[in-house]
Every structure is written in structure tokens, then in C-alpha cells.
Amino acid sequence: SGLALFFSGYGYEGAPASQQVLVQARRESITAPWESGIALNQTINGEGSKLSPKVSFDGLTLVYGANDRGTMGATDLWSSRRNTLNDSFVASSNFRGPVSSTADERDSALSSDNRVIVFASDRDKRGTRLWMAVRISVADAWSDPVELPAPVK
């Protein structure tokens, strides 16, 4: 809709200065200026740093990297949902295997139907590369990720 912007940053109310948190800025219309960013609720920003938030095409799913308790690697992908665009995002869940691994996963993008995710990971120990996982429907589990071939990298 162009009326909400999600990003991560430091120094927002309710979080330690050293903790990177997820923030939302809004505006009334496409031509209106952006309001100041406000940190998302503690359900999302609780422990650990958050980075690279991406919102699904419909605006109801938030995916981001985090090093929260329960993270399998340095940074895992986490997601949160909300019922409407006016609701807050609720408790997050770790993507877990096969998407999250003992390596570093971050910088994701969801397809418009939420059935394909592309993300950066160093899971193969050859440096950070782009990986893709798919699922038949949003209720199904993710496939094992496959590395995207050049020239996508």
C-alpha cells in the first residue's frame, strides 16, 4: 500500500541501546511525509537483535533475521503473522529446519503467494549465497533449500 515501512534500527524506546530492533513508520497517504518510526511490540522485539524485516505482499506476514533464544545458528529466519493490516504482529516463530540451520540465514524475500522464500545463507561454508525453498501451500512445510545458480548470486 506504500503507507507502512518496516526497518531495523538502534536506540528505540524500550530496547537496550545495543539491541537492533524492528521498527515501523507510517504515513497517511502516498504523498504524505513519513511519521517517526516506532519499535514493534516486545512480543517481536523481546530478546536479541533483529534485522532485515520484509513484509509479505498482502502485509500480513513479517519475516526477519534474528539471533533470539532458540536460534539454531548465528542468525535464523523468523516469521510473525497478523490478521489484518491494522493489527499488531503476534508471537514469532523460527523457520527451523530445513530453512534455518546452524549457519547464518537472513535477508529474505517472499513470493506474492507466500509459497517461495529466497534468502541469504552461508550454510555451504563457501560464503554467503542465495538459497530458495518452496512449499505447496502456506499450510505445508518448506522444502529443503536449494542454492540459486549464477548469475543470480
N, CA, C and O atoms as a DFTB+ gen file, in Angstrom:
612 C
 N C O
     1  1       0.821      -1.208       0.000
     2  2       0.000       0.000       0.000
     3  2       0.856       1.260       0.000
     4  3       0.367       2.342      -0.326
     5  1       2.135       1.129       0.364
     6  2       3.007       2.299       0.397
     7  2       2.787       3.183       1.603
     8  3       3.329       4.286       1.669
     9  1       1.987       2.710       2.576
    10  2       1.673       3.518       3.750
    11  2       2.417       3.070       4.999
    12  3       2.341       3.732       6.034
    13  1       3.129       1.965       4.918
    14  2       3.899       1.459       6.059
    15  2       5.279       1.029       5.574
    16  3       5.435       0.480       4.484
    17  1       6.258       1.291       6.403
    18  2       7.645       0.953       6.095
    19  2       8.238       0.258       7.311
    20  3       8.131       0.760       8.430
    21  1       8.865      -0.897       7.095
    22  2       9.486      -1.649       8.181
    23  2      10.990      -1.639       7.987
    24  3      11.484      -1.805       6.871
    25  1      11.720      -1.442       9.087
    26  2      13.176      -1.427       9.036
    27  2      13.711      -1.780      10.409
    28  3      12.941      -1.889      11.362
    29  1      15.016      -1.960      10.526
    30  2      15.615      -2.239      11.827
    31  2      16.530      -1.096      12.205
    32  3      17.106      -0.436      11.340
    33  1      16.663      -0.863      13.502
    34  2      17.497       0.238      13.961
    35  2      17.815       0.131      15.439
    36  3      17.286      -0.720      16.152
    37  1      18.687       1.010      15.875
    38  2      19.136       1.072      17.271
    39  2      18.551       2.310      17.953
    40  3      18.168       3.275      17.292
    41  1      18.488       2.264      19.288
    42  2      18.133       3.437      20.068
    43  2      16.654       3.736      20.153
    44  3      16.277       4.890      20.355
    45  1      15.807       2.743      20.007
    46  2      14.364       2.964      20.114
    47  2      13.884       2.658      21.519
    48  3      14.418       1.783      22.201
    49  1      12.873       3.388      21.934
    50  2      12.328       3.269      23.294
    51  2      11.974       1.818      23.615
    52  3      11.393       1.104      22.798
    53  1      12.344       1.403      24.832
    54  2      12.004       0.072      25.311
    55  2      13.027      -1.002      24.980
    56  3      12.825      -2.168      25.319
    57  1      14.127      -0.633      24.321
    58  2      15.158      -1.618      23.971
    59  2      16.522      -1.092      24.387
    60  3      16.755       0.116      24.342
    61  1      17.422      -1.973      24.789
    62  2      18.785      -1.535      25.102
    63  2      19.414      -0.859      23.882
    64  3      19.116      -1.227      22.746
    65  1      20.271       0.115      24.115
    66  2      20.901       0.861      23.021
    67  2      21.688      -0.036      22.084
    68  3      21.851       0.288      20.908
    69  1      22.178      -1.163      22.591
    70  2      22.989      -2.072      21.774
    71  2      22.150      -3.095      21.013
    72  3      22.701      -3.892      20.255
    73  1      20.826      -3.090      21.198
    74  2      19.957      -4.072      20.554
    75  2      19.298      -3.477      19.316
    76  3      18.630      -2.446      19.393
    77  1      19.488      -4.126      18.184
    78  2      18.827      -3.714      16.954
    79  2      17.404      -4.258      16.993
    80  3      17.201      -5.450      17.221
    81  1      16.413      -3.387      16.769
    82  2      15.009      -3.787      16.858
    83  2      14.285      -3.502      15.545
    84  3      14.769      -2.746      14.703
    85  1      13.113      -4.123      15.387
    86  2      12.280      -3.884      14.219
    87  2      11.388      -2.682      14.481
    88  3      10.830      -2.528      15.567
    89  1      11.265      -1.835      13.471
    90  2      10.588      -0.549      13.593
    91  2       9.602      -0.394      12.440
    92  3       9.837      -0.888      11.337
    93  1       8.494       0.300      12.709
    94  2       7.530       0.608      11.663
    95  2       7.303       2.102      11.617
    96  3       7.117       2.745      12.650
    97  1       7.318       2.658      10.407
    98  2       6.930       4.053      10.182
    99  2       5.680       4.026       9.304
   100  3       5.531       3.153       8.449
   101  1       4.798       4.976       9.519
   102  2       3.551       5.056       8.736
   103  2       3.394       6.443       8.147
   104  3       4.048       7.399       8.563
   105  1       2.515       6.524       7.174
   106  2       2.091       7.813       6.636
   107  2       0.635       7.714       6.225
   108  3       0.138       6.624       5.943
   109  1      -0.043       8.836       6.190
   110  2      -1.487       8.863       5.912
   111  2      -1.826       8.603       4.446
   112  3      -2.871       8.027       4.144
   113  1      -0.950       9.023       3.538
   114  2      -1.179       8.828       2.108
   115  2       0.178       8.712       1.416
   116  3       1.222       8.959       2.021
   117  1       0.146       8.337       0.155
   118  2       1.383       8.170      -0.608
   119  2       2.165       9.482      -0.693
   120  3       3.393       9.457      -0.776
   121  1       1.491      10.601      -0.676
   122  2       2.177      11.896      -0.797
   123  2       2.499      12.525       0.556
   124  3       3.191      13.541       0.617
   125  1       2.007      11.931       1.636
   126  2       2.239      12.487       2.978
   127  2       3.647      12.129       3.458
   128  3       4.217      11.130       3.020
   129  1       4.202      12.934       4.348
   130  2       5.521      12.596       4.906
   131  2       5.400      11.408       5.868
   132  3       4.328      11.130       6.405
   133  1       6.525      10.717       6.069
   134  2       6.563       9.595       6.997
   135  2       6.551      10.101       8.432
   136  3       7.216      11.087       8.752
   137  1       5.798       9.429       9.296
   138  2       5.848       9.706      10.725
   139  2       7.117       9.082      11.285
   140  3       7.757       8.271      10.616
   141  1       7.482       9.447      12.494
   142  2       8.648       8.843      13.129
   143  2       8.416       7.347      13.321
   144  3       7.294       6.910      13.579
   145  1       9.479       6.579      13.194
   146  2       9.376       5.146      13.382
   147  2       9.124       4.792      14.835
   148  3       9.611       5.464      15.744
   149  1       8.359       3.732      15.044
   150  2       8.048       3.231      16.382
   151  2       8.435       1.760      16.423
   152  3       8.075       0.991      15.532
   153  1       9.172       1.372      17.464
   154  2       9.577      -0.028      17.606
   155  2       8.346      -0.922      17.707
   156  3       7.363      -0.566      18.356
   157  1       8.407      -2.082      17.061
   158  2       7.318      -3.051      17.179
   159  2       7.253      -3.553      18.618
   160  3       8.182      -3.339      19.397
   161  1       6.176      -4.206      18.962
   162  2       5.938      -4.633      20.338
   163  2       7.016      -5.599      20.850
   164  3       7.776      -6.173      20.071
   165  1       7.061      -5.760      22.149
   166  2       8.055      -6.627      22.799
   167  2       7.872      -8.100      22.436
   168  3       8.813      -8.884      22.561
   169  1       6.682      -8.484      21.990
   170  2       6.475      -9.852      21.530
   171  2       7.420     -10.147      20.372
   172  3       7.935     -11.259      20.260
   173  1       7.647      -9.169      19.519
   174  2       8.548      -9.312      18.379
   175  2       9.979      -8.961      18.781
   176  3      10.908      -9.710      18.479
   177  1      10.161      -7.840      19.452
   178  2      11.497      -7.305      19.725
   179  2      12.120      -7.771      21.032
   180  3      13.175      -7.265      21.412
   181  1      11.511      -8.711      21.728
   182  2      11.958      -9.153      23.037
   183  2      13.451      -9.280      23.245
   184  3      14.074      -8.344      23.745
   185  1      14.045     -10.392      22.885
   186  2      15.465     -10.647      23.119
   187  2      16.220     -10.624      21.798
   188  3      15.636     -10.823      20.732
   189  1      17.509     -10.383      21.879
   190  2      18.365     -10.468      20.698
   191  2      18.097      -9.375      19.689
   192  3      17.100      -8.659      19.772
   193  1      19.004      -9.258      18.733
   194  2      18.870      -8.248      17.686
   195  2      18.043      -8.776      16.523
   196  3      18.042      -9.974      16.241
   197  1      17.349      -7.882      15.862
   198  2      16.513      -8.194      14.702
   199  2      17.045      -7.407      13.511
   200  3      17.551      -6.296      13.673
   201  1      16.933      -7.980      12.315
   202  2      17.422      -7.264      11.149
   203  2      16.686      -7.676       9.887
   204  3      16.057      -8.733       9.827
   205  1      16.779      -6.828       8.895
   206  2      16.268      -7.086       7.539
   207  2      14.807      -7.533       7.503
   208  3      14.513      -8.592       6.949
   209  1      13.880      -6.756       8.079
   210  2      12.476      -7.173       8.022
   211  2      11.913      -7.039       6.610
   212  3      12.206      -6.084       5.891
   213  1      11.109      -8.011       6.239
   214  2      10.391      -7.992       4.965
   215  2       8.948      -8.340       5.258
   216  3       8.668      -9.251       6.036
   217  1       8.035      -7.617       4.637
   218  2       6.611      -7.871       4.818
   219  2       6.078      -8.498       3.536
   220  3       6.442      -8.090       2.433
   221  1       5.217      -9.487       3.697
   222  2       4.631     -10.181       2.547
   223  2       3.802      -9.219       1.700
   224  3       3.454      -8.121       2.136
   225  1       3.499      -9.651       0.496
   226  2       2.725      -8.846      -0.448
   227  2       1.395      -8.391       0.143
   228  3       0.972      -7.256      -0.078
   229  1       0.730      -9.278       0.900
   230  2      -0.556      -8.921       1.499
   231  2      -0.415      -8.133       2.798
   232  3      -1.414      -7.678       3.355
   233  1       0.827      -7.965       3.293
   234  2       1.069      -7.180       4.503
   235  2       0.786      -7.914       5.801
   236  3       0.837      -7.305       6.869
   237  1       0.488      -9.211       5.740
   238  2       0.078      -9.936       6.937
   239  2       1.171     -10.815       7.542
   240  3       1.017     -11.303       8.662
   241  1       2.257     -11.020       6.827
   242  2       3.368     -11.836       7.322
   243  2       4.634     -11.011       7.340
   244  3       4.957     -10.326       6.370
   245  1       5.350     -11.081       8.451
   246  2       6.625     -10.390       8.623
   247  2       7.715     -11.453       8.752
   248  3       7.597     -12.362       9.574
   249  1       8.763     -11.347       7.956
   250  2       9.902     -12.272       8.024
   251  2      11.143     -11.433       8.288
   252  3      11.320     -10.373       7.687
   253  1      12.002     -11.904       9.182
   254  2      13.199     -11.145       9.534
   255  2      14.270     -12.082      10.073
   256  3      13.987     -13.226      10.428
   257  1      15.487     -11.591      10.130
   258  2      16.588     -12.326      10.730
   259  2      16.704     -11.946      12.196
   260  3      16.460     -10.797      12.564
   261  1      17.077     -12.912      13.040
   262  2      17.226     -12.625      14.470
   263  2      18.172     -13.625      15.111
   264  3      18.336     -14.752      14.643
   265  1      18.789     -13.176      16.198
   266  2      19.628     -14.079      16.992
   267  2      19.005     -14.279      18.369
   268  3      19.695     -14.238      19.388
   269  1      17.709     -14.493      18.383
   270  2      16.950     -14.733      19.617
   271  2      17.310     -16.065      20.266
   272  3      17.985     -16.909      19.677
   273  1      16.832     -16.223      21.507
   274  2      16.929     -17.529      22.154
   275  2      16.175     -18.538      21.290
   276  3      15.078     -18.254      20.809
   277  1      16.762     -19.703      21.099
   278  2      16.150     -20.713      20.244
   279  2      16.659     -20.673      18.815
   280  3      16.267     -21.496      17.987
   281  1      17.535     -19.713      18.522
   282  2      18.116     -19.634      17.193
   283  2      19.082     -20.797      17.005
   284  3      19.853     -21.115      17.910
   285  1      19.047     -21.424      15.850
   286  2      19.877     -22.593      15.576
   287  2      21.304     -22.201      15.176
   288  3      22.253     -22.929      15.468
   289  1      21.454     -21.061      14.512
   290  2      22.759     -20.603      14.040
   291  2      23.031     -19.201      14.533
   292  3      22.434     -18.751      15.512
   293  1      23.936     -18.506      13.855
   294  2      24.260     -17.128      14.241
   295  2      23.023     -16.238      14.117
   296  3      22.702     -15.471      15.024
   297  1      22.341     -16.352      12.991
   298  2      21.093     -15.639      12.744
   299  2      20.166     -16.586      11.997
   300  3      20.581     -17.219      11.027
   301  1      18.930     -16.689      12.433
   302  2      17.925     -17.513      11.761
   303  2      16.831     -16.621      11.202
   304  3      16.718     -15.450      11.566
   305  1      16.031     -17.188      10.316
   306  2      14.836     -16.502       9.842
   307  2      13.681     -16.797      10.784
   308  3      13.470     -17.937      11.196
   309  1      12.944     -15.760      11.112
   310  2      11.773     -15.846      11.976
   311  2      10.597     -15.223      11.237
   312  3      10.794     -14.392      10.351
   313  1       9.383     -15.614      11.590
   314  2       8.199     -15.012      10.976
   315  2       7.137     -14.742      12.027
   316  3       7.093     -15.369      13.085
   317  1       6.290     -13.791      11.695
   318  2       5.165     -13.429      12.547
   319  2       3.993     -13.081      11.644
   320  3       4.184     -12.614      10.521
   321  1       2.781     -13.309      12.136
   322  2       1.579     -13.001      11.338
   323  2       0.680     -12.040      12.096
   324  3       0.779     -11.873      13.312
   325  1      -0.185     -11.428      11.340
   326  2      -1.272     -10.625      11.911
   327  2      -2.514     -10.872      11.063
   328  3      -2.412     -11.250       9.896
   329  1      -3.681     -10.657      11.652
   330  2      -4.936     -10.966      10.956
   331  2      -5.355      -9.892       9.965
   332  3      -5.898     -10.200       8.904
   333  1      -5.101      -8.622      10.310
   334  2      -5.445      -7.512       9.421
   335  2      -4.285      -6.520       9.415
   336  3      -3.394      -6.592      10.262
   337  1      -4.300      -5.606       8.471
   338  2      -3.247      -4.595       8.389
   339  2      -3.252      -3.650       9.589
   340  3      -2.246      -2.996       9.864
   341  1      -4.365      -3.574      10.298
   342  2      -4.450      -2.699      11.474
   343  2      -4.020      -3.391      12.763
   344  3      -3.844      -2.731      13.787
   345  1      -3.850      -4.700      12.728
   346  2      -3.434      -5.459      13.910
   347  2      -1.917      -5.401      14.076
   348  3      -1.185      -5.081      13.140
   349  1      -1.465      -5.720      15.291
   350  2      -0.035      -5.873      15.547
   351  2       0.388      -7.280      15.153
   352  3      -0.428      -8.202      15.144
   353  1       1.658      -7.441      14.829
   354  2       2.191      -8.772      14.603
   355  2       2.254      -9.489      15.946
   356  3       2.570      -8.882      16.969
   357  1       1.950     -10.787      15.936
   358  2       1.929     -11.577      17.169
   359  2       3.220     -12.377      17.305
   360  3       4.155     -12.196      16.524
   361  1       3.267     -13.248      18.283
   362  2       4.475     -14.011      18.596
   363  2       5.125     -14.595      17.348
   364  3       4.451     -15.084      16.441
   365  1       6.437     -14.532      17.328
   366  2       7.212     -15.014      16.189
   367  2       7.534     -16.491      16.331
   368  3       7.533     -17.042      17.432
   369  1       7.809     -17.120      15.195
   370  2       8.279     -18.497      15.215
   371  2       9.502     -18.613      14.307
   372  3       9.597     -17.954      13.271
   373  1      10.419     -19.457      14.720
   374  2      11.626     -19.709      13.959
   375  2      11.277     -20.617      12.785
   376  3      10.502     -21.561      12.943
   377  1      11.837     -20.343      11.618
   378  2      11.584     -21.203      10.472
   379  2      12.070     -22.627      10.711
   380  3      11.530     -23.568      10.131
   381  1      13.090     -22.798      11.565
   382  2      13.671     -24.113      11.865
   383  2      14.090     -24.813      10.580
   384  3      14.042     -24.240       9.491
   385  1      14.506     -26.080      10.738
   386  2      14.910     -26.838       9.564
   387  2      13.710     -27.089       8.676
   388  3      12.603     -27.253       9.190
   389  1      13.875     -27.125       7.412
   390  2      15.140     -27.067       6.709
   391  2      15.605     -25.651       6.341
   392  3      16.723     -25.498       5.849
   393  1      14.793     -24.618       6.559
   394  2      15.203     -23.273       6.144
   395  2      16.276     -22.714       7.068
   396  3      17.349     -22.332       6.602
   397  1      16.009     -22.661       8.355
   398  2      17.036     -22.213       9.293
   399  2      17.962     -23.383       9.591
   400  3      17.532     -24.535       9.645
   401  1      19.236     -23.070       9.781
   402  2      20.239     -24.113      10.003
   403  2      21.217     -23.630      11.072
   404  3      20.987     -22.606      11.715
   405  1      22.290     -24.359      11.255
   406  2      23.325     -23.934      12.195
   407  2      24.191     -22.830      11.596
   408  3      25.081     -22.312      12.270
   409  1      23.947     -22.469      10.360
   410  2      24.655     -21.374       9.697
   411  2      23.880     -20.060       9.914
   412  3      23.023     -19.975      10.794
   413  1      24.188     -19.063       9.116
   414  2      23.588     -17.737       9.200
   415  2      22.572     -17.582       8.076
   416  3      22.935     -17.709       6.906
   417  1      21.293     -17.307       8.401
   418  2      20.261     -17.031       7.396
   419  2      19.697     -15.642       7.650
   420  3      19.435     -15.259       8.790
   421  1      19.514     -14.895       6.567
   422  2      18.991     -13.524       6.685
   423  2      18.565     -13.009       5.318
   424  3      18.626     -13.732       4.324
   425  1      18.138     -11.763       5.279
   426  2      17.834     -11.041       4.024
   427  2      16.916     -11.844       3.109
   428  3      17.311     -12.243       2.013
   429  1      15.702     -12.075       3.563
   430  2      14.747     -12.913       2.842
   431  2      13.803     -12.095       1.972
   432  3      13.679     -10.879       2.118
   433  1      13.148     -12.799       1.068
   434  2      12.071     -12.228       0.253
   435  2      11.050     -13.332       0.015
   436  3      11.408     -14.446      -0.366
   437  1       9.781     -13.017       0.242
   438  2       8.692     -13.966      -0.001
   439  2       8.032     -13.665      -1.337
   440  3       7.928     -12.505      -1.735
   441  1       7.584     -14.714      -2.033
   442  2       6.794     -14.514      -3.251
   443  2       5.431     -13.938      -2.870
   444  3       5.043     -13.973      -1.702
   445  1       4.716     -13.415      -3.846
   446  2       3.428     -12.774      -3.562
   447  2       2.390     -13.739      -2.997
   448  3       1.452     -13.305      -2.329
   449  1       2.541     -15.056      -3.255
   450  2       1.610     -16.037      -2.704
   451  2       2.145     -16.717      -1.443
   452  3       1.536     -17.665      -0.947
   453  1       3.284     -16.238      -0.918
   454  2       3.914     -16.758       0.311
   455  2       4.326     -18.224       0.215
   456  3       4.444     -18.900       1.237
   457  1       4.546     -18.723      -1.005
   458  2       4.931     -20.133      -1.166
   459  2       6.388     -20.316      -1.585
   460  3       6.861     -21.448      -1.688
   461  1       7.099     -19.227      -1.825
   462  2       8.516     -19.292      -2.181
   463  2       9.253     -18.279      -1.310
   464  3       8.815     -17.138      -1.162
   465  1      10.367     -18.703      -0.741
   466  2      11.208     -17.779       0.007
   467  2      12.630     -17.883      -0.542
   468  3      13.162     -18.973      -0.751
   469  1      13.221     -16.718      -0.767
   470  2      14.619     -16.624      -1.179
   471  2      15.341     -15.919      -0.037
   472  3      14.837     -14.936       0.507
   473  1      16.518     -16.417       0.325
   474  2      17.232     -15.851       1.457
   475  2      18.727     -16.030       1.283
   476  3      19.178     -16.857       0.490
   477  1      19.490     -15.250       2.028
   478  2      20.950     -15.358       2.020
   479  2      21.378     -16.277       3.154
   480  3      20.835     -16.211       4.257
   481  1      22.364     -17.143       2.874
   482  2      22.885     -18.048       3.891
   483  2      24.317     -18.439       3.548
   484  3      24.711     -18.494       2.383
   485  1      25.074     -18.707       4.596
   486  2      26.436     -19.224       4.406
   487  2      26.496     -20.707       4.776
   488  3      27.533     -21.193       5.227
   489  1      25.405     -21.416       4.588
   490  2      25.277     -22.813       5.014
   491  2      26.229     -23.766       4.325
   492  3      26.499     -24.840       4.861
   493  1      26.741     -23.424       3.176
   494  2      27.645     -24.343       2.486
   495  2      29.121     -24.020       2.746
   496  3      30.003     -24.637       2.149
   497  1      29.386     -23.076       3.615
   498  2      30.753     -22.691       4.015
   499  2      31.586     -22.140       2.862
   500  3      32.813     -22.102       2.956
   501  1      30.936     -21.706       1.764
   502  2      31.649     -21.086       0.648
   503  2      31.337     -19.597       0.576
   504  3      31.524     -18.970      -0.466
   505  1      30.874     -19.047       1.655
   506  2      30.474     -17.647       1.664
   507  2      28.962     -17.530       1.559
   508  3      28.271     -18.525       1.339
   509  1      28.458     -16.340       1.713
   510  2      27.016     -16.111       1.671
   511  2      26.514     -16.200       0.237
   512  3      27.056     -15.572      -0.672
   513  1      25.474     -16.991       0.059
   514  2      24.878     -17.206      -1.258
   515  2      23.353     -17.152      -1.119
   516  3      22.814     -17.197      -0.013
   517  1      22.676     -17.056      -2.257
   518  2      21.215     -17.046      -2.248
   519  2      20.674     -18.461      -2.342
   520  3      21.152     -19.281      -3.126
   521  1      19.650     -18.731      -1.513
   522  2      19.007     -20.034      -1.447
   523  2      17.502     -19.841      -1.606
   524  3      16.979     -18.759      -1.341
   525  1      16.808     -20.894      -2.039
   526  2      15.365     -20.825      -2.232
   527  2      14.720     -22.085      -1.671
   528  3      15.223     -23.192      -1.859
   529  1      13.599     -21.902      -0.980
   530  2      12.768     -23.017      -0.515
   531  2      11.345     -22.749      -0.990
   532  3      10.940     -21.597      -1.145
   533  1      10.597     -23.810      -1.217
   534  2       9.218     -23.688      -1.702
   535  2       8.308     -24.563      -0.841
   536  3       8.764     -25.436      -0.102
   537  1       7.028     -24.304      -0.961
   538  2       6.015     -25.148      -0.315
   539  2       4.771     -25.152      -1.190
   540  3       4.520     -24.195      -1.923
   541  1       4.006     -26.211      -1.116
   542  2       2.828     -26.352      -1.978
   543  2       1.755     -25.351      -1.605
   544  3       1.141     -24.741      -2.481
   545  1       1.522     -25.175      -0.310
   546  2       0.556     -24.187       0.168
   547  2       1.129     -23.564       1.435
   548  3       2.120     -24.063       1.970
   549  1       0.531     -22.495       1.920
   550  2       1.050     -21.837       3.123
   551  2       0.885     -22.707       4.363
   552  3       1.497     -22.429       5.394
   553  1       0.071     -23.750       4.282
   554  2      -0.092     -24.674       5.411
   555  2       0.948     -25.790       5.400
   556  3       1.082     -26.518       6.383
   557  1       1.680     -25.932       4.303
   558  2       2.648     -27.015       4.169
   559  2       4.025     -26.605       4.670
   560  3       4.315     -25.420       4.837
   561  1       4.871     -27.610       4.906
   562  2       6.255     -27.374       5.323
   563  2       7.077     -26.905       4.126
   564  3       6.730     -27.159       2.972
   565  1       8.179     -26.213       4.431
   566  2       9.100     -25.752       3.393
   567  2       9.936     -26.928       2.889
   568  3      10.244     -27.855       3.638
   569  1      10.297     -26.872       1.610
   570  2      11.201     -27.861       1.021
   571  2      12.623     -27.632       1.533
   572  3      12.910     -26.604       2.146
   573  1      13.496     -28.579       1.283
   574  2      14.913     -28.336       1.536
   575  2      15.357     -27.211       0.616
   576  3      15.035     -27.231      -0.572
   577  1      16.086     -26.230       1.132
   578  2      16.544     -25.120       0.282
   579  2      17.534     -25.595      -0.773
   580  3      18.312     -26.523      -0.551
   581  1      17.487     -24.939      -1.920
   582  2      18.453     -25.180      -2.985
   583  2      19.180     -23.861      -3.265
   584  3      18.586     -22.784      -3.217
   585  1      20.464     -23.971      -3.554
   586  2      21.238     -22.784      -3.882
   587  2      20.853     -22.303      -5.278
   588  3      20.738     -23.102      -6.207
   589  1      20.656     -20.998      -5.420
   590  2      20.334     -20.449      -6.737
   591  2      21.609     -20.358      -7.561
   592  3      22.655     -19.958      -7.049
   593  1      21.528     -20.729      -8.836
   594  2      22.716     -20.721      -9.687
   595  2      23.099     -19.308     -10.148
   596  3      22.294     -18.379     -10.083
   597  1      24.329     -19.172     -10.606
   598  2      24.760     -17.919     -11.223
   599  2      23.914     -17.705     -12.455
   600  3      23.518     -18.693     -13.074
   601  1      23.615     -16.504     -12.848
   602  2      24.168     -15.229     -12.407
   603  2      23.380     -14.561     -11.288
   604  3      23.603     -13.383     -11.008
   605  1      22.463     -15.280     -10.639
   606  2      21.639     -14.695      -9.584
   607  2      22.494     -14.202      -8.438
   608  3      22.177     -13.172      -7.843
   609  1      23.567     -14.902      -8.106
   610  2      24.418     -14.544      -6.977
   611  2      24.947     -13.172      -7.176
   612  3      25.692     -12.669      -6.335
